[in-house]
Short mmCIF file of C-alpha atoms in Angstrom, two decimals:
data_model
loop_
_atom_site.label_atom_id
_atom_site.label_comp_id
_atom_site.label_asym_id
_atom_site.label_seq_id
_atom_site.Cartn_x
_atom_site.Cartn_y
_atom_site.Cartn_z
CA MET A 1 30.31 -30.62 -9.90
CA ALA A 2 26.34 -30.67 -8.65
CA ASP A 3 27.58 -27.69 -6.01
CA GLU A 4 29.45 -25.16 -8.31
CA VAL A 5 29.19 -21.56 -7.95
CA VAL A 6 29.72 -19.65 -11.57
CA VAL A 7 29.57 -15.99 -11.86
CA PHE A 8 28.82 -14.88 -15.62
CA ARG A 9 30.77 -11.30 -15.73
CA VAL A 10 32.56 -8.64 -17.05
CA TRP A 11 35.91 -7.95 -15.42
CA ASP A 12 35.34 -4.23 -15.99
CA SER A 13 31.94 -3.83 -14.59
CA PRO A 14 30.76 -2.83 -11.08
CA PHE A 15 27.75 -4.87 -11.45
CA SER A 16 29.40 -8.11 -11.57
CA TYR A 17 31.84 -7.18 -9.01
CA ARG A 18 29.12 -6.87 -6.64
CA VAL A 19 28.74 -10.62 -6.85
CA GLU A 20 31.93 -11.28 -6.36
CA LEU A 21 32.80 -9.55 -3.63
CA ALA A 22 29.84 -10.95 -1.90
CA LEU A 23 31.17 -14.59 -2.51
CA ALA A 24 34.40 -13.53 -1.57
CA LEU A 25 32.81 -11.89 2.10
CA LYS A 26 31.25 -15.00 2.21
CA GLY A 27 34.61 -17.42 1.73
CA VAL A 28 32.76 -18.97 -1.18
CA ASN A 29 34.42 -20.24 -4.06
CA PHE A 30 33.17 -19.54 -7.45
CA ARG A 31 34.30 -20.18 -11.30
CA ARG A 32 34.59 -16.83 -13.25
CA ALA A 33 32.94 -16.97 -16.37
CA GLU A 34 34.15 -13.94 -18.83
CA GLU A 35 31.65 -12.90 -21.30
CA ASP A 36 32.28 -10.39 -24.46
CA LEU A 37 29.00 -8.12 -24.51
CA LYS A 38 29.40 -7.70 -28.14
CA ASN A 39 29.30 -11.36 -28.31
CA LYS A 40 27.22 -13.05 -26.13
CA SER A 41 27.68 -16.70 -25.18
CA SER A 42 24.83 -19.21 -25.79
CA GLU A 43 25.21 -19.92 -21.82
CA LEU A 44 24.60 -17.04 -20.63
CA LEU A 45 21.44 -16.52 -23.04
CA LEU A 46 20.07 -19.70 -21.69
CA TYR A 47 20.65 -18.43 -18.37
CA ASN A 48 19.37 -14.73 -18.51
CA PRO A 49 16.63 -14.97 -21.34
CA VAL A 50 14.91 -11.94 -20.20
CA HIS A 51 17.46 -9.46 -19.89
CA LYS A 52 20.74 -10.94 -21.46
CA LYS A 53 22.75 -9.01 -19.19
CA ILE A 54 25.51 -10.19 -16.85
CA PRO A 55 26.03 -10.36 -13.96
CA VAL A 56 24.32 -14.03 -13.40
CA LEU A 57 24.96 -16.55 -10.79
CA LEU A 58 24.87 -20.58 -11.54
CA HIS A 59 24.36 -22.43 -8.49
CA ALA A 60 24.02 -26.07 -8.82
CA GLY A 61 23.05 -25.25 -12.54
CA LYS A 62 20.24 -23.04 -11.30
CA PRO A 63 20.77 -19.29 -12.54
CA ILE A 64 19.46 -16.13 -10.95
CA ALA A 65 19.82 -12.88 -12.65
CA GLU A 66 19.77 -9.00 -11.57
CA SER A 67 22.71 -8.13 -9.01
CA LEU A 68 20.82 -6.88 -5.98
CA VAL A 69 18.14 -10.40 -6.52
CA ILE A 70 21.65 -12.28 -6.86
CA LEU A 71 23.18 -10.44 -3.35
CA GLU A 72 19.61 -11.60 -1.43
CA TYR A 73 19.98 -14.95 -2.74
CA ILE A 74 23.80 -14.97 -1.91
CA ASP A 75 23.17 -13.79 2.10
CA GLU A 76 20.44 -16.21 2.19
CA THR A 77 22.13 -19.32 1.20
CA TRP A 78 25.62 -18.46 2.85
CA LYS A 79 25.04 -17.88 6.10
CA GLN A 80 28.39 -17.22 7.35
CA ASN A 81 29.33 -13.26 7.51
CA PRO A 82 25.96 -11.52 6.94
CA ILE A 83 25.18 -9.06 4.69
CA LEU A 84 22.14 -8.47 5.55
CA PRO A 85 20.67 -7.03 9.13
CA VAL A 86 18.83 -9.24 11.15
CA ASP A 87 16.04 -6.32 12.28
CA PRO A 88 13.31 -6.04 9.56
CA TYR A 89 13.73 -2.60 9.75
CA GLU A 90 17.18 -2.01 9.28
CA ARG A 91 16.72 -4.36 6.17
CA ALA A 92 14.84 -2.20 4.86
CA ASN A 93 16.76 0.45 5.12
CA ALA A 94 19.68 -1.58 3.41
CA ARG A 95 17.00 -2.71 0.67
CA PHE A 96 15.83 1.47 0.25
CA TRP A 97 19.50 2.70 0.21
CA ALA A 98 20.59 0.01 -2.14
CA THR A 99 17.54 0.95 -4.61
CA TYR A 100 18.32 4.46 -3.89
CA VAL A 101 22.00 3.91 -5.34
CA ASP A 102 20.54 1.96 -8.80
CA ASP A 103 17.65 4.22 -9.32
CA LYS A 104 18.78 7.85 -8.38
CA CYS A 105 22.91 7.80 -7.70
CA LEU A 106 24.37 5.52 -10.80
CA GLU A 107 23.10 7.40 -13.98
CA ILE A 108 23.90 10.67 -13.13
CA LEU A 109 26.99 9.85 -11.68
CA TRP A 110 27.94 8.51 -15.07
CA ARG A 111 26.68 11.30 -16.72
CA ALA A 112 28.20 13.64 -14.78
CA CYS A 113 32.07 12.30 -16.10
CA TRP A 114 30.90 11.50 -19.60
CA THR A 115 28.58 14.64 -20.38
CA ARG A 116 29.80 18.55 -21.13
CA GLY A 117 29.42 21.70 -20.99
CA GLU A 118 25.94 23.13 -19.75
CA GLU A 119 24.78 19.97 -19.61
CA GLN A 120 27.64 18.41 -17.48
CA GLN A 121 27.48 21.35 -14.91
CA LYS A 122 23.85 20.10 -14.76
CA CYS A 123 24.54 16.94 -13.80
CA ILE A 124 26.94 17.72 -11.53
CA SER A 125 24.92 19.66 -9.65
CA GLU A 126 22.17 16.68 -9.65
CA ALA A 127 24.58 14.27 -8.54
CA GLY A 128 26.24 16.21 -5.54
CA GLU A 129 22.99 16.68 -4.38
CA ARG A 130 22.36 12.61 -4.52
CA LEU A 131 26.05 12.15 -3.12
CA ARG A 132 24.86 14.80 -0.12
CA THR A 133 21.61 12.97 0.69
CA LEU A 134 23.64 9.09 0.39
CA GLU A 135 25.83 10.78 3.10
CA THR A 136 23.35 10.85 5.43
CA ALA A 137 23.28 7.10 5.57
CA LEU A 138 26.92 6.60 6.95
CA GLU A 139 25.80 9.14 9.89
CA GLY A 140 27.82 7.34 12.93
CA LYS A 141 28.80 4.31 11.24
CA LYS A 142 32.18 3.30 9.55
CA PHE A 143 30.30 1.55 6.76
CA PHE A 144 26.88 1.47 5.91
CA GLY A 145 26.90 -1.83 6.88
CA GLY A 146 27.85 -1.03 10.73
CA ASP A 147 31.41 -1.75 11.59
CA THR A 148 31.73 -4.24 8.99
CA ILE A 149 30.88 -4.18 5.23
CA GLY A 150 27.24 -5.13 3.86
CA PHE A 151 24.79 -4.59 1.37
CA VAL A 152 24.95 -1.29 0.97
CA ASP A 153 28.32 -1.11 1.11
CA ILE A 154 29.05 -4.36 -1.87
CA VAL A 155 26.10 -1.80 -3.77
CA VAL A 156 28.05 1.40 -3.46
CA SER A 157 31.33 -0.38 -4.41
CA PHE A 158 31.22 1.49 -7.76
CA LEU A 159 32.55 4.62 -6.17
CA THR A 160 35.95 2.79 -5.59
CA PRO A 161 37.77 2.48 -8.75
CA TRP A 162 35.57 3.15 -10.98
CA MET A 163 34.05 6.35 -10.03
CA GLU A 164 37.63 7.51 -9.29
CA VAL A 165 38.71 6.73 -12.57
CA LEU A 166 35.75 8.42 -14.51
CA GLN A 167 36.14 11.42 -12.15
CA GLU A 168 39.87 11.78 -13.05
CA MET A 169 39.68 11.13 -16.98
CA ALA A 170 36.87 14.03 -16.76
CA ARG A 171 38.54 15.82 -15.04
CA ILE A 172 35.99 16.72 -12.81
CA ARG A 173 36.01 16.52 -8.27
CA LEU A 174 32.54 15.31 -7.39
CA LEU A 175 33.39 13.93 -4.26
CA GLU A 176 36.03 16.42 -2.69
CA GLU A 177 36.67 16.23 0.91
CA GLU A 178 35.53 19.07 2.40
CA ASN A 179 32.36 18.71 1.29
CA TYR A 180 31.73 15.00 1.78
CA PRO A 181 33.53 14.07 4.55
CA ARG A 182 32.00 10.86 5.42
CA LEU A 183 31.80 9.42 2.01
CA CYS A 184 35.36 9.86 1.53
CA ARG A 185 36.45 8.61 4.66
CA TRP A 186 34.12 5.70 3.48
CA VAL A 187 35.90 5.29 0.54
CA ARG A 188 39.47 4.99 2.55
CA ASP A 189 38.05 2.56 4.97
CA PHE A 190 35.91 0.69 2.28
CA SER A 191 39.46 0.02 -0.19
CA SER A 192 41.86 -0.90 2.75
CA CYS A 193 39.90 -3.95 3.31
CA ASP A 194 41.46 -6.62 2.49
CA VAL A 195 38.52 -8.78 0.41
CA VAL A 196 38.25 -5.22 -1.43
CA LYS A 197 41.69 -5.33 -2.27
CA GLU A 198 41.56 -8.71 -3.33
CA THR A 199 38.75 -8.70 -5.60
CA ARG A 200 38.75 -5.11 -7.26
CA PRO A 201 39.81 -4.54 -10.70
CA PRO A 202 43.30 -3.38 -10.89
CA ARG A 203 42.91 1.00 -11.10
CA GLU A 204 45.39 0.82 -14.55
CA LYS A 205 43.37 -1.33 -16.41
CA LEU A 206 40.32 0.42 -15.82
CA VAL A 207 42.28 3.69 -16.85
CA ALA A 208 42.92 1.80 -19.84
CA PHE A 209 39.78 0.88 -20.78
CA PHE A 210 37.53 3.65 -20.02
CA ALA A 211 40.30 5.60 -22.55
CA THR A 212 38.82 3.62 -25.44
CA LEU A 213 35.25 4.63 -24.28
CA LYS A 214 34.10 7.66 -26.56
CA PRO A 215 32.61 10.37 -24.67
CA PRO A 216 28.55 10.67 -25.60
CA ASN A 217 27.71 14.04 -28.02
CA MET B 1 -7.01 13.39 9.74
CA GLY B 2 -4.77 14.06 12.77
CA SER B 3 -1.22 15.61 12.12
CA ASP B 4 0.21 13.05 15.02
CA LEU B 5 1.22 9.83 14.04
CA PRO B 6 0.29 7.04 16.66
CA GLU B 7 3.35 5.98 19.08
CA LYS B 8 2.18 2.38 18.14
CA GLY B 9 0.32 0.41 15.45
CA LEU B 10 0.53 1.31 11.44
CA VAL B 11 -0.06 4.03 9.32
CA LEU B 12 -0.33 3.95 5.49
CA LEU B 13 0.04 7.47 3.93
CA SER B 14 -1.64 6.11 0.13
CA SER B 15 -3.51 7.53 -2.40
CA TRP B 16 -6.52 5.64 -3.69
CA ALA B 17 -5.06 4.82 -7.31
CA SER B 18 -1.92 4.49 -6.52
CA MET B 19 -0.99 1.03 -7.56
CA PHE B 20 1.69 0.82 -5.25
CA GLY B 21 -0.23 1.91 -2.74
CA ILE B 22 -2.64 -1.06 -3.38
CA ARG B 23 -0.11 -3.54 -3.08
CA VAL B 24 0.61 -2.42 0.69
CA MET B 25 -3.49 -2.52 1.18
CA ILE B 26 -3.63 -6.02 0.06
CA ALA B 27 -0.45 -7.14 1.82
CA LEU B 28 -1.92 -5.75 5.12
CA GLU B 29 -5.11 -7.19 4.72
CA GLU B 30 -3.57 -10.80 3.40
CA LYS B 31 -1.88 -10.72 7.07
CA GLY B 32 -4.97 -9.42 9.14
CA LEU B 33 -3.19 -6.62 10.06
CA GLU B 34 -4.86 -3.65 11.72
CA TYR B 35 -4.06 0.01 10.16
CA GLU B 36 -5.14 3.66 10.19
CA TYR B 37 -4.94 4.94 6.07
CA TRP B 38 -4.65 8.47 5.57
CA GLY B 39 -5.38 9.59 2.03
CA GLN B 40 -2.96 11.87 0.24
CA ASP B 41 -3.39 14.54 -2.23
CA LEU B 42 -0.52 13.63 -4.89
CA GLY B 43 -0.92 17.07 -6.07
CA ASN B 44 -1.00 19.12 -2.76
CA LYS B 45 1.69 16.76 -0.89
CA SER B 46 1.31 16.83 2.57
CA ALA B 47 3.87 18.18 5.27
CA THR B 48 3.19 14.76 6.91
CA LEU B 49 4.52 13.03 3.82
CA LEU B 50 7.13 15.34 2.98
CA ARG B 51 8.82 14.74 6.66
CA LEU B 52 7.81 10.36 6.48
CA ASN B 53 9.50 10.23 2.83
CA PRO B 54 11.66 13.42 2.38
CA ILE B 55 13.88 11.52 -0.09
CA HIS B 56 11.35 10.59 -2.96
CA LYS B 57 8.25 12.38 -1.68
CA LYS B 58 5.94 9.90 -2.69
CA VAL B 59 3.29 7.31 -1.38
CA PRO B 60 2.96 4.71 -0.01
CA VAL B 61 4.61 4.96 3.33
CA LEU B 62 3.83 2.45 5.64
CA VAL B 63 4.74 3.98 9.29
CA HIS B 64 5.11 1.02 12.02
CA ASP B 65 5.66 2.06 16.09
CA GLY B 66 6.34 5.69 14.44
CA ARG B 67 8.89 4.26 11.88
CA SER B 68 8.79 4.88 8.40
CA ILE B 69 8.68 2.70 5.66
CA CYS B 70 9.40 3.73 1.83
CA GLU B 71 9.33 2.02 -1.42
CA SER B 72 5.98 -0.90 -1.89
CA LEU B 73 8.27 -3.32 -2.52
CA ILE B 74 10.46 -2.85 0.38
CA ILE B 75 7.42 -2.44 2.16
CA LEU B 76 6.06 -5.73 1.09
CA GLN B 77 9.30 -7.35 2.39
CA TYR B 78 9.34 -5.47 5.55
CA ILE B 79 5.72 -6.96 6.48
CA ASP B 80 6.33 -9.92 5.52
CA GLU B 81 9.50 -10.47 7.66
CA THR B 82 8.01 -8.97 11.00
CA TRP B 83 4.89 -10.64 10.56
CA PRO B 84 5.58 -14.20 9.05
CA GLY B 85 2.31 -16.06 10.34
CA ALA B 86 2.75 -20.06 11.67
CA ASP B 87 5.05 -22.09 10.04
CA GLY B 88 5.60 -19.00 7.44
CA ALA B 89 2.28 -20.70 5.84
CA SER B 90 0.68 -17.10 5.37
CA CYS B 91 4.18 -15.39 3.77
CA PHE B 92 3.92 -13.57 0.64
CA LEU B 93 7.82 -14.99 -0.41
CA PRO B 94 8.24 -18.90 -0.47
CA ALA B 95 11.02 -20.65 2.10
CA ASP B 96 13.54 -21.37 -0.66
CA PRO B 97 16.37 -18.97 -1.88
CA LEU B 98 15.63 -19.82 -5.18
CA ALA B 99 12.40 -19.41 -5.66
CA ARG B 100 12.76 -16.25 -3.69
CA SER B 101 15.24 -15.00 -5.68
CA ARG B 102 12.86 -15.89 -8.59
CA ALA B 103 9.78 -13.74 -7.02
CA ARG B 104 12.28 -10.87 -6.33
CA PHE B 105 13.61 -11.08 -10.00
CA TRP B 106 9.52 -11.17 -11.41
CA ALA B 107 8.85 -8.49 -9.19
CA ASP B 108 11.52 -6.34 -9.90
CA LEU B 109 10.76 -6.39 -14.04
CA ILE B 110 7.31 -5.14 -12.98
CA ASP B 111 8.72 -2.56 -11.64
CA LYS B 112 11.30 -1.37 -14.75
CA LYS B 113 8.88 -2.60 -17.35
CA ILE B 114 5.23 -2.62 -16.44
CA THR B 115 5.14 1.08 -14.76
CA ASP B 116 6.37 3.25 -17.28
CA ALA B 117 5.43 1.66 -20.16
CA GLY B 118 1.41 1.78 -18.63
CA ALA B 119 1.89 5.35 -18.01
CA ASN B 120 3.62 6.12 -21.32
CA LEU B 121 0.46 4.48 -22.76
CA TRP B 122 -1.54 7.37 -21.95
CA MET B 123 0.62 10.01 -21.32
CA THR B 124 2.22 9.93 -25.09
CA LYS B 125 0.75 9.61 -28.54
CA GLY B 126 2.93 8.57 -31.73
CA GLU B 127 6.16 6.42 -31.87
CA ALA B 128 6.43 6.83 -27.91
CA GLN B 129 3.25 5.56 -27.64
CA ALA B 130 3.78 2.61 -29.80
CA GLU B 131 7.28 1.97 -28.10
CA ALA B 132 5.64 1.60 -24.78
CA LYS B 133 2.41 -0.49 -26.19
CA LYS B 134 5.79 -2.59 -27.81
CA GLU B 135 7.11 -3.14 -24.12
CA PHE B 136 4.21 -3.40 -22.20
CA MET B 137 2.83 -5.95 -24.13
CA GLU B 138 5.83 -7.95 -24.35
CA SER B 139 6.03 -8.17 -20.52
CA LEU B 140 3.17 -8.94 -19.69
CA LYS B 141 3.59 -11.64 -22.28
CA LEU B 142 6.87 -13.00 -20.22
CA LEU B 143 4.68 -13.01 -17.09
CA GLU B 144 1.58 -14.56 -18.95
CA GLY B 145 4.87 -17.37 -19.54
CA GLU B 146 5.97 -17.43 -15.97
CA LEU B 147 2.39 -17.91 -15.05
CA GLY B 148 2.06 -20.81 -16.71
CA GLU B 149 -0.57 -23.28 -15.75
CA LYS B 150 -0.24 -22.53 -12.15
CA PRO B 151 -3.20 -20.64 -10.24
CA TYR B 152 -0.86 -17.84 -8.88
CA PHE B 153 2.58 -16.50 -9.26
CA GLY B 154 3.27 -17.91 -6.43
CA GLY B 155 2.13 -21.52 -6.86
CA GLU B 156 -0.88 -22.68 -5.10
CA THR B 157 -0.40 -19.66 -2.91
CA PHE B 158 -1.48 -16.03 -3.22
CA GLY B 159 2.01 -14.46 -2.53
CA PHE B 160 4.65 -11.42 -3.48
CA VAL B 161 4.83 -11.57 -7.31
CA ASP B 162 0.54 -11.97 -7.31
CA ILE B 163 0.54 -8.74 -5.30
CA ALA B 164 3.37 -6.57 -7.46
CA LEU B 165 1.14 -7.57 -10.81
CA VAL B 166 -2.63 -7.18 -9.56
CA CYS B 167 -2.34 -3.70 -8.23
CA PHE B 168 -2.20 -2.41 -12.00
CA ALA B 169 -5.87 -4.56 -12.35
CA SER B 170 -7.72 -1.48 -11.95
CA TRP B 171 -5.40 0.39 -14.59
CA PHE B 172 -5.71 -2.14 -17.39
CA HIS B 173 -8.73 -0.83 -18.53
CA THR B 174 -7.08 2.67 -19.11
CA TYR B 175 -3.96 0.98 -20.57
CA ASP B 176 -6.47 -1.26 -22.90
CA VAL B 177 -8.50 2.06 -23.88
CA SER B 178 -5.88 4.39 -24.50
CA GLY B 179 -2.56 1.93 -25.94
CA SER B 180 -6.14 -0.33 -28.15
CA LEU B 181 -4.54 -3.07 -26.60
CA ASN B 182 -7.39 -5.43 -26.51
CA MET B 183 -6.00 -7.53 -23.14
CA GLU B 184 -8.65 -9.74 -22.65
CA ALA B 185 -7.71 -11.70 -26.19
CA GLU B 186 -4.04 -11.19 -25.91
CA LEU B 187 -3.40 -12.54 -22.73
CA PRO B 188 -6.37 -14.68 -21.72
CA LYS B 189 -4.48 -16.64 -19.10
CA LEU B 190 -3.11 -13.26 -17.07
CA MET B 191 -6.94 -11.73 -17.43
CA ALA B 192 -8.32 -15.08 -15.53
CA TRP B 193 -5.87 -14.65 -12.96
CA VAL B 194 -6.54 -11.26 -12.27
CA LYS B 195 -10.30 -12.65 -11.90
CA ARG B 196 -8.88 -15.26 -9.84
CA CYS B 197 -7.13 -12.99 -7.28
CA GLN B 198 -9.89 -10.30 -7.48
CA GLU B 199 -12.28 -13.44 -5.54
CA ARG B 200 -9.92 -12.48 -2.55
CA GLU B 201 -10.56 -9.98 -0.58
CA SER B 202 -7.59 -8.48 0.29
CA VAL B 203 -7.70 -7.23 -3.31
CA SER B 204 -11.35 -7.00 -3.96
CA LYS B 205 -11.20 -4.33 -0.65
CA ALA B 206 -8.19 -2.45 -2.30
CA LEU B 207 -8.69 -2.07 -5.94
CA PRO B 208 -10.98 1.20 -7.24
CA ASP B 209 -13.74 1.04 -9.67
CA PRO B 210 -11.46 0.71 -13.42
CA LEU B 211 -14.03 3.22 -14.94
CA LYS B 212 -13.36 5.22 -11.69
CA VAL B 213 -9.47 4.81 -12.33
CA TYR B 214 -10.36 6.05 -16.08
CA ASP B 215 -11.56 8.99 -15.04
CA PHE B 216 -8.79 9.96 -12.86
CA MET B 217 -7.16 9.50 -15.84
CA LEU B 218 -8.31 12.02 -17.98
CA ILE B 219 -8.36 14.71 -15.02
CA LEU B 220 -4.24 13.90 -14.63
CA LYS B 221 -3.99 14.39 -18.49
CA LYS B 222 -5.72 17.81 -18.41
CA ARG B 223 -3.38 18.86 -15.24
CA TYR B 224 -0.03 17.73 -16.90
CA GLY B 225 -1.53 19.59 -20.34
CA ILE B 226 -1.55 15.95 -22.44
CA GLU B 227 -3.79 16.38 -25.33
#
C-alpha cells in the first residue's frame, strides 16, 4: 500500500511506544514490525543504517528515525489532534522539556533502579532532583500539554508503567505522593486516558521481562 | 552591560567561543534581525544568566520580549517559526515534513556525536582520545556523505543543518592539531563546504579566529588541570 505506515519497534521499548501513542492519538492506522534486537532485521538496518535502532517510522516507503524527530514528523504530517502547540514560544517550551527528559532524566532514573549500595543512593538523590525540576513544568496544568496529552506527555510516558515496574522490582519509591504530588497526579490522569490504556504494554508482561534482566554489577 | 533586560526586542547571552552561541548569531544574521549581544564569562556566571537559564546554566540564551529560550537547536527553530520570512523563502527548515525530519535527524546526530567527541580530542589522551578520534571522524564522514554534491546540506539553500555544523568550523583547527586528524585531506568536500559557508556574511561575522580558539583551548586545559 502506497501510504502504508509501519513502526519498527520492540514491545517493551518506551521509545517505540512514544511513536505508537502519537499515531493512536491521531487515529492513524499502522502496522507493527516487531524487532529482535539481538538479531536485527535487514529492513531495520536498511532504514536506519546510522544508528541501527528502533523506533523507525516507515511512511510511504520513506524511513524516519529518532523518536523525537518521528514525533515532529507525525505532527506535521497528520494535522488532527495536534501534539505540539501552535505558538512558537510554547513549542520551544515543549521541545525544551522533551530534551530535558531524554538528556537528563532517563538514564539517571534507570540507574537509580539498577545500581545498588552507595552508587544507588547517589543516583536516587540525583534522580529526585531531576524529577523535582520536571514537576515544575506541570504547574497549573493537568497534562504537560495542557488540558490534553501533548508532546511532553508522550515523551514522559515511560514513567508509567515502565518506571513503576522498575521501582517495584528495585524496591525503591522515587515518585512518592508527598514529594511529587503533581507528577503522581499526572501518572493517574495519564494512565486513565483511553488511548493510553489501549496502547501501553501490559504491566505483568513488563514485570516478567525485567525480571530476566540482571542488574549491572 | 546593564542587568535590566529590555521589555521588547532580542538579547543574546553567549560567549565568543561557544559554537552553540555561534549557531544563534548566524541564525539572527540570516534573518536580518537586530539584537543586543551580552557576552558571558562562563568561568564566573552572571546572576542574569543563572536567572534566565536556571536548569542548565549555559549559553546561549535568547531573550525575546523578556522571555528566554534555551538550547541552541530549539532557539534556531524558534527563530525560524517566529520570523518565517516571505513564502518561507528564508526558512532554515524546508517545508516538506520528510525533508524536515532528515534535517532534524542530522542536527541531532551533530549534537550527539560531534560535540563530545570533539571536546575529547583535546581533553583526553591515549585510548580515550583514540576513541574520540574514531567517533569524530566517522561522524563527519557520514555528514560528508549526506552533503554529497549539494552546495549546502539544505540543498541549494543554506539551512538548519548547515548552521548546526558550520558553528564548529573555528574549532576544526584545534581538533585537527589535538587529534592529529588532517581534516583537509580526509574530508575535502566538507572543508569545501566550510569555505562556501564562510562566504556568507552571517557566518564570517560569527566565526571567531581559529587561532584565537586554539589559544582559548590551551587556557581551558590549564583551568581544568589537563596536561
